[in-house]
């Protein structure tokens, strides 16, 4: 039986600052990764996503509304971020997440919260466009469909908040960023809705996540 590798406390602290995970989890991840910082970060992210998946069905009827104003008052974002308790909603970690997501929305301008909110009409339109483009290259139908599938995945990444790479750390999607906070805070966290306004534009972006019947009844 192999011995558990000894991990320098400085490495644990560094991973803690990088990931936001508890010190104990950082130590275990570094031990599992045999001291490799990048691999340990991957371990933590996988655990965060697993933790988030387990908590995904839990109702989030508390939370906070946040704002972010950018570019000298030219762009503004209003967002509702939900969690399970008022206690967690008041924590620095939750408030930091709220601000980071609002700032990301201001910069990237997503159209939807997640994949589930993309309308059938929008999805059908994009598929038709991608299919026509791919077919014009003369490739056989099976290849065309694979190309369309790949472009739809890219489309989701471009327009869905949870699928977008976080502007402050491109190796993380917004969904993964939220998962990390879920693992740290021990509660389910979800983006309920957001609105983005830009001076001079005739329309503004409003997006809402689909709410489960259980959450609607508790609201």
Short mmCIF file of the C-alpha atoms (twelve columns), coordinates in Angstrom:
data_MODEL
# 
_entry.id   MODEL 
# 
loop_
_atom_site.group_PDB 
_atom_site.id 
_atom_site.type_symbol 
_atom_site.label_atom_id 
_atom_site.label_alt_id 
_atom_site.label_comp_id 
_atom_site.label_asym_id 
_atom_site.label_seq_id 
_atom_site.Cartn_x 
_atom_site.Cartn_y 
_atom_site.Cartn_z 
_atom_site.pdbx_PDB_model_num 
ATOM 1   C CA . UNK A 1   0.000   0.000  0.000   1 
ATOM 2   C CA . UNK A 2   1.489   3.341  -1.080  1 
ATOM 3   C CA . UNK A 3   1.997   6.067  1.500   1 
ATOM 4   C CA . UNK A 4   0.047   9.307  1.299   1 
ATOM 5   C CA . UNK A 5   2.444   11.907 -0.149  1 
ATOM 6   C CA . UNK A 6   3.410   14.799 2.095   1 
ATOM 7   C CA . UNK A 7   2.169   18.113 0.745   1 
ATOM 8   C CA . UNK A 8   3.784   21.463 1.506   1 
ATOM 9   C CA . UNK A 9   1.403   23.830 3.307   1 
ATOM 10  C CA . UNK A 10  2.307   26.558 0.796   1 
ATOM 11  C CA . UNK A 11  0.893   24.416 -2.035  1 
ATOM 12  C CA . UNK A 12  -2.327  23.885 -0.108  1 
ATOM 13  C CA . UNK A 13  -2.654  27.629 0.466   1 
ATOM 14  C CA . UNK A 14  -1.931  28.366 -3.200  1 
ATOM 15  C CA . UNK A 15  -4.591  25.905 -4.374  1 
ATOM 16  C CA . UNK A 16  -7.037  27.342 -1.837  1 
ATOM 17  C CA . UNK A 17  -6.505  30.844 -3.269  1 
ATOM 18  C CA . UNK A 18  -6.788  29.579 -6.826  1 
ATOM 19  C CA . UNK A 19  -9.902  27.445 -6.364  1 
ATOM 20  C CA . UNK A 20  -11.716 28.886 -3.358  1 
ATOM 21  C CA . UNK A 21  -12.201 25.340 -2.028  1 
ATOM 22  C CA . UNK A 22  -11.812 24.516 1.683   1 
ATOM 23  C CA . UNK A 23  -8.265  23.797 2.904   1 
ATOM 24  C CA . UNK A 24  -9.078  20.155 3.676   1 
ATOM 25  C CA . UNK A 25  -10.402 19.559 0.165   1 
ATOM 26  C CA . UNK A 26  -7.315  21.240 -1.319  1 
ATOM 27  C CA . UNK A 27  -5.022  18.981 0.703   1 
ATOM 28  C CA . UNK A 28  -6.890  15.839 -0.379  1 
ATOM 29  C CA . UNK A 29  -6.845  16.947 -4.031  1 
ATOM 30  C CA . UNK A 30  -3.091  17.610 -3.909  1 
ATOM 31  C CA . UNK A 31  -2.479  14.241 -2.278  1 
ATOM 32  C CA . UNK A 32  -4.546  12.536 -4.976  1 
ATOM 33  C CA . UNK A 33  -2.661  14.456 -7.670  1 
ATOM 34  C CA . UNK A 34  0.713   13.699 -6.008  1 
ATOM 35  C CA . UNK A 35  1.450   17.391 -5.564  1 
ATOM 36  C CA . UNK A 36  0.625   18.443 -9.146  1 
ATOM 37  C CA . UNK A 37  -1.142  21.803 -8.823  1 
ATOM 38  C CA . UNK A 38  -2.910  21.751 -12.198 1 
ATOM 39  C CA . UNK A 39  -4.123  18.185 -11.748 1 
ATOM 40  C CA . UNK A 40  -5.321  18.977 -8.213  1 
ATOM 41  C CA . UNK A 41  -7.332  21.896 -9.576  1 
ATOM 42  C CA . UNK A 42  -8.955  19.545 -12.094 1 
ATOM 43  C CA . UNK A 43  -9.815  17.139 -9.253  1 
ATOM 44  C CA . UNK A 44  -11.494 19.944 -7.306  1 
ATOM 45  C CA . UNK A 45  -13.461 21.098 -10.334 1 
ATOM 46  C CA . UNK A 46  -14.738 17.565 -10.989 1 
ATOM 47  C CA . UNK A 47  -15.811 17.240 -7.374  1 
ATOM 48  C CA . UNK A 48  -17.474 20.635 -7.537  1 
ATOM 49  C CA . UNK A 49  -19.533 19.620 -10.570 1 
ATOM 50  C CA . UNK A 50  -20.492 16.335 -8.866  1 
ATOM 51  C CA . UNK A 51  -21.527 18.213 -5.727  1 
ATOM 52  C CA . UNK A 52  -23.532 20.695 -7.785  1 
ATOM 53  C CA . UNK A 53  -25.320 17.876 -9.628  1 
ATOM 54  C CA . UNK A 54  -26.398 16.303 -6.323  1 
ATOM 55  C CA . UNK A 55  -27.829 19.615 -5.107  1 
ATOM 56  C CA . UNK A 56  -29.419 20.673 -8.417  1 
ATOM 57  C CA . UNK A 57  -32.909 19.487 -7.449  1 
ATOM 58  C CA . UNK A 58  -32.950 21.477 -4.213  1 
ATOM 59  C CA . UNK A 59  -35.100 24.621 -4.223  1 
ATOM 60  C CA . UNK A 60  -33.397 28.008 -4.295  1 
ATOM 61  C CA . UNK A 61  -35.888 30.510 -2.920  1 
ATOM 62  C CA . UNK A 62  -33.451 32.898 -1.238  1 
ATOM 63  C CA . UNK A 63  -30.639 34.929 -2.748  1 
ATOM 64  C CA . UNK A 64  -29.938 38.476 -3.833  1 
ATOM 65  C CA . UNK A 65  -30.358 40.924 -6.692  1 
ATOM 66  C CA . UNK A 66  -27.155 42.509 -7.925  1 
ATOM 67  C CA . UNK A 67  -26.194 45.223 -10.373 1 
ATOM 68  C CA . UNK A 68  -23.144 46.081 -12.424 1 
ATOM 69  C CA . UNK A 69  -22.513 49.314 -14.317 1 
ATOM 70  C CA . UNK A 70  -19.787 49.364 -16.951 1 
ATOM 71  C CA . UNK A 71  -18.144 51.695 -19.475 1 
ATOM 72  C CA . UNK A 72  -18.896 54.971 -17.719 1 
ATOM 73  C CA . UNK A 73  -22.571 54.193 -17.265 1 
ATOM 74  C CA . UNK A 74  -23.110 52.993 -20.856 1 
ATOM 75  C CA . UNK A 75  -23.891 49.365 -19.969 1 
ATOM 76  C CA . UNK A 76  -25.893 48.114 -17.002 1 
ATOM 77  C CA . UNK A 77  -26.837 44.659 -15.724 1 
ATOM 78  C CA . UNK A 78  -29.473 43.564 -13.215 1 
ATOM 79  C CA . UNK A 79  -29.312 39.946 -12.058 1 
ATOM 80  C CA . UNK A 80  -31.120 37.681 -9.592  1 
ATOM 81  C CA . UNK A 81  -28.919 34.926 -8.131  1 
ATOM 82  C CA . UNK A 82  -30.644 32.387 -5.898  1 
ATOM 83  C CA . UNK A 83  -29.512 30.058 -3.116  1 
ATOM 84  C CA . UNK A 84  -31.180 28.044 -0.353  1 
ATOM 85  C CA . UNK A 85  -30.737 30.323 2.672   1 
ATOM 86  C CA . UNK A 86  -30.517 33.995 3.525   1 
ATOM 87  C CA . UNK A 87  -27.367 33.224 5.504   1 
ATOM 88  C CA . UNK A 88  -25.485 32.071 2.396   1 
ATOM 89  C CA . UNK A 89  -26.893 34.970 0.361   1 
ATOM 90  C CA . UNK A 90  -25.139 37.397 2.737   1 
ATOM 91  C CA . UNK A 91  -21.724 35.708 2.587   1 
ATOM 92  C CA . UNK A 92  -18.788 37.361 0.843   1 
ATOM 93  C CA . UNK A 93  -18.428 34.326 -1.456  1 
ATOM 94  C CA . UNK A 94  -22.007 34.585 -2.684  1 
ATOM 95  C CA . UNK A 95  -21.797 38.346 -3.161  1 
ATOM 96  C CA . UNK A 96  -18.513 37.962 -5.050  1 
ATOM 97  C CA . UNK A 97  -20.139 35.395 -7.346  1 
ATOM 98  C CA . UNK A 98  -23.093 37.725 -7.909  1 
ATOM 99  C CA . UNK A 99  -20.781 40.575 -8.914  1 
ATOM 100 C CA . UNK A 100 -18.590 38.380 -11.126 1 
ATOM 101 C CA . UNK A 101 -21.565 37.003 -13.078 1 
ATOM 102 C CA . UNK A 102 -23.083 40.471 -13.496 1 
ATOM 103 C CA . UNK A 103 -19.739 41.778 -14.788 1 
ATOM 104 C CA . UNK A 104 -19.475 38.827 -17.176 1 
ATOM 105 C CA . UNK A 105 -22.969 39.521 -18.550 1 
ATOM 106 C CA . UNK A 106 -22.046 43.171 -19.122 1 
ATOM 107 C CA . UNK A 107 -18.959 42.157 -21.096 1 
ATOM 108 C CA . UNK A 108 -20.215 39.137 -23.068 1 
ATOM 109 C CA . UNK A 109 -23.965 39.819 -23.543 1 
ATOM 110 C CA . UNK A 110 -25.492 36.299 -23.310 1 
ATOM 111 C CA . UNK A 111 -29.052 35.880 -24.599 1 
ATOM 112 C CA . UNK A 112 -30.177 32.985 -22.416 1 
ATOM 113 C CA . UNK A 113 -29.413 31.596 -18.949 1 
ATOM 114 C CA . UNK A 114 -28.897 27.994 -20.125 1 
ATOM 115 C CA . UNK A 115 -29.522 25.589 -22.983 1 
ATOM 116 C CA . UNK A 116 -33.052 24.834 -21.785 1 
ATOM 117 C CA . UNK A 117 -34.111 28.419 -22.415 1 
ATOM 118 C CA . UNK A 118 -33.094 28.494 -26.099 1 
ATOM 119 C CA . UNK A 119 -36.358 28.629 -28.028 1 
ATOM 120 C CA . UNK A 120 -37.211 25.946 -30.580 1 
ATOM 121 C CA . UNK A 121 -37.528 28.656 -33.233 1 
ATOM 122 C CA . UNK A 122 -34.029 30.032 -32.557 1 
ATOM 123 C CA . UNK A 123 -32.502 26.561 -32.501 1 
ATOM 124 C CA . UNK A 124 -34.246 25.543 -35.742 1 
ATOM 125 C CA . UNK A 125 -33.111 28.746 -37.454 1 
ATOM 126 C CA . UNK A 126 -29.474 28.239 -36.455 1 
ATOM 127 C CA . UNK A 127 -29.525 24.582 -37.525 1 
ATOM 128 C CA . UNK A 128 -30.926 25.552 -40.938 1 
ATOM 129 C CA . UNK A 129 -28.183 28.146 -41.399 1 
ATOM 130 C CA . UNK A 130 -25.405 25.766 -40.325 1 
ATOM 131 C CA . UNK A 131 -26.816 22.933 -42.449 1 
ATOM 132 C CA . UNK A 132 -26.942 25.146 -45.543 1 
ATOM 133 C CA . UNK A 133 -23.381 26.328 -44.968 1 
ATOM 134 C CA . UNK A 134 -22.084 22.789 -44.499 1 
ATOM 135 C CA . UNK A 135 -24.032 21.395 -47.467 1 
ATOM 136 C CA . UNK A 136 -22.559 24.081 -49.720 1 
ATOM 137 C CA . UNK A 137 -19.118 22.510 -49.204 1 
ATOM 138 C CA . UNK A 138 -20.312 19.354 -50.986 1 
ATOM 139 C CA . UNK A 139 -19.722 17.051 -48.023 1 
ATOM 140 C CA . UNK A 140 -21.960 13.953 -47.604 1 
ATOM 141 C CA . UNK A 141 -25.084 14.216 -45.422 1 
ATOM 142 C CA . UNK A 142 -23.671 12.338 -42.375 1 
ATOM 143 C CA . UNK A 143 -20.664 14.673 -42.294 1 
ATOM 144 C CA . UNK A 144 -22.928 17.692 -42.694 1 
ATOM 145 C CA . UNK A 145 -24.944 16.632 -39.639 1 
ATOM 146 C CA . UNK A 146 -21.785 16.225 -37.560 1 
ATOM 147 C CA . UNK A 147 -20.700 19.706 -38.604 1 
ATOM 148 C CA . UNK A 148 -24.111 21.067 -37.607 1 
ATOM 149 C CA . UNK A 149 -23.860 19.346 -34.228 1 
ATOM 150 C CA . UNK A 150 -20.463 20.916 -33.589 1 
ATOM 151 C CA . UNK A 151 -21.659 24.373 -34.608 1 
ATOM 152 C CA . UNK A 152 -24.714 24.095 -32.339 1 
ATOM 153 C CA . UNK A 153 -22.404 23.342 -29.401 1 
ATOM 154 C CA . UNK A 154 -20.462 26.491 -30.282 1 
ATOM 155 C CA . UNK A 155 -23.736 28.414 -30.603 1 
ATOM 156 C CA . UNK A 156 -24.724 27.395 -27.059 1 
ATOM 157 C CA . UNK A 157 -21.338 28.588 -25.817 1 
ATOM 158 C CA . UNK A 158 -21.840 31.946 -27.485 1 
ATOM 159 C CA . UNK A 159 -25.401 32.688 -26.321 1 
ATOM 160 C CA . UNK A 160 -25.998 30.737 -23.072 1 
ATOM 161 C CA . UNK A 161 -24.606 32.264 -19.889 1 
ATOM 162 C CA . UNK A 162 -23.893 28.946 -18.148 1 
ATOM 163 C CA . UNK A 163 -21.970 27.611 -21.166 1 
ATOM 164 C CA . UNK A 164 -19.761 30.678 -21.665 1 
ATOM 165 C CA . UNK A 165 -16.089 30.770 -20.584 1 
ATOM 166 C CA . UNK A 166 -15.773 33.059 -17.568 1 
ATOM 167 C CA . UNK A 167 -14.087 36.317 -18.623 1 
ATOM 168 C CA . UNK A 168 -11.751 36.308 -15.612 1 
ATOM 169 C CA . UNK A 169 -10.699 32.658 -16.065 1 
ATOM 170 C CA . UNK A 170 -11.385 31.218 -19.504 1 
ATOM 171 C CA . UNK A 171 -10.695 27.623 -18.367 1 
ATOM 172 C CA . UNK A 172 -13.946 27.815 -16.363 1 
ATOM 173 C CA . UNK A 173 -17.457 28.151 -17.722 1 
ATOM 174 C CA . UNK A 174 -19.955 30.182 -15.703 1 
ATOM 175 C CA . UNK A 175 -21.696 26.900 -14.876 1 
ATOM 176 C CA . UNK A 176 -18.449 25.490 -13.484 1 
ATOM 177 C CA . UNK A 177 -17.788 28.709 -11.563 1 
ATOM 178 C CA . UNK A 178 -21.184 28.354 -9.885  1 
ATOM 179 C CA . UNK A 179 -20.466 24.671 -9.195  1 
ATOM 180 C CA . UNK A 180 -17.301 25.614 -7.334  1 
ATOM 181 C CA . UNK A 181 -19.271 27.946 -5.079  1 
ATOM 182 C CA . UNK A 182 -21.909 25.264 -4.525  1 
ATOM 183 C CA . UNK A 183 -19.172 22.864 -3.371  1 
ATOM 184 C CA . UNK A 184 -17.694 25.500 -1.060  1 
ATOM 185 C CA . UNK A 185 -20.917 26.890 0.413   1 
ATOM 186 C CA . UNK A 186 -22.852 23.616 0.570   1 
ATOM 187 C CA . UNK A 187 -26.025 24.984 -1.021  1 
ATOM 188 C CA . UNK A 188 -27.557 24.895 -4.462  1 
ATOM 189 C CA . UNK A 189 -27.070 28.169 -6.361  1 
ATOM 190 C CA . UNK A 190 -28.828 29.188 -9.573  1 
ATOM 191 C CA . UNK A 191 -29.211 32.169 -11.864 1 
ATOM 192 C CA . UNK A 192 -32.933 32.975 -11.966 1 
ATOM 193 C CA . UNK A 193 -32.887 35.884 -14.450 1 
ATOM 194 C CA . UNK A 194 -30.956 38.854 -15.725 1 
ATOM 195 C CA . UNK A 195 -31.396 41.971 -17.841 1 
ATOM 196 C CA . UNK A 196 -28.703 43.855 -19.764 1 
ATOM 197 C CA . UNK A 197 -29.070 47.416 -21.013 1 
ATOM 198 C CA . UNK A 198 -26.800 49.405 -23.315 1 
ATOM 199 C CA . UNK A 199 -27.169 53.101 -24.087 1 
ATOM 200 C CA . UNK A 200 -28.312 53.745 -27.665 1 
ATOM 201 C CA . UNK A 201 -29.531 50.221 -28.400 1 
ATOM 202 C CA . UNK A 202 -33.279 49.996 -29.167 1 
ATOM 203 C CA . UNK A 203 -33.654 46.607 -27.478 1 
ATOM 204 C CA . UNK A 204 -32.291 45.134 -24.273 1 
ATOM 205 C CA . UNK A 205 -31.550 41.556 -23.265 1 
ATOM 206 C CA . UNK A 206 -33.830 39.858 -20.727 1 
ATOM 207 C CA . UNK A 207 -33.329 36.189 -19.837 1 
ATOM 208 C CA . UNK A 208 -35.018 33.942 -17.295 1 
ATOM 209 C CA . UNK A 209 -34.294 30.367 -16.296 1 
ATOM 210 C CA . UNK A 210 -37.048 27.786 -16.353 1 
ATOM 211 C CA . UNK A 211 -38.408 27.326 -12.827 1 
ATOM 212 C CA . UNK A 212 -39.519 23.917 -11.601 1 
ATOM 213 C CA . UNK A 213 -43.086 23.385 -10.368 1 
ATOM 214 C CA . UNK A 214 -41.713 22.796 -6.853  1 
ATOM 215 C CA . UNK A 215 -39.935 26.158 -6.840  1 
ATOM 216 C CA . UNK A 216 -42.948 27.952 -8.288  1 
ATOM 217 C CA . UNK A 217 -45.133 26.553 -5.505  1 
ATOM 218 C CA . UNK A 218 -42.647 27.682 -2.851  1 
ATOM 219 C CA . UNK A 219 -42.120 31.153 -4.329  1 
# 
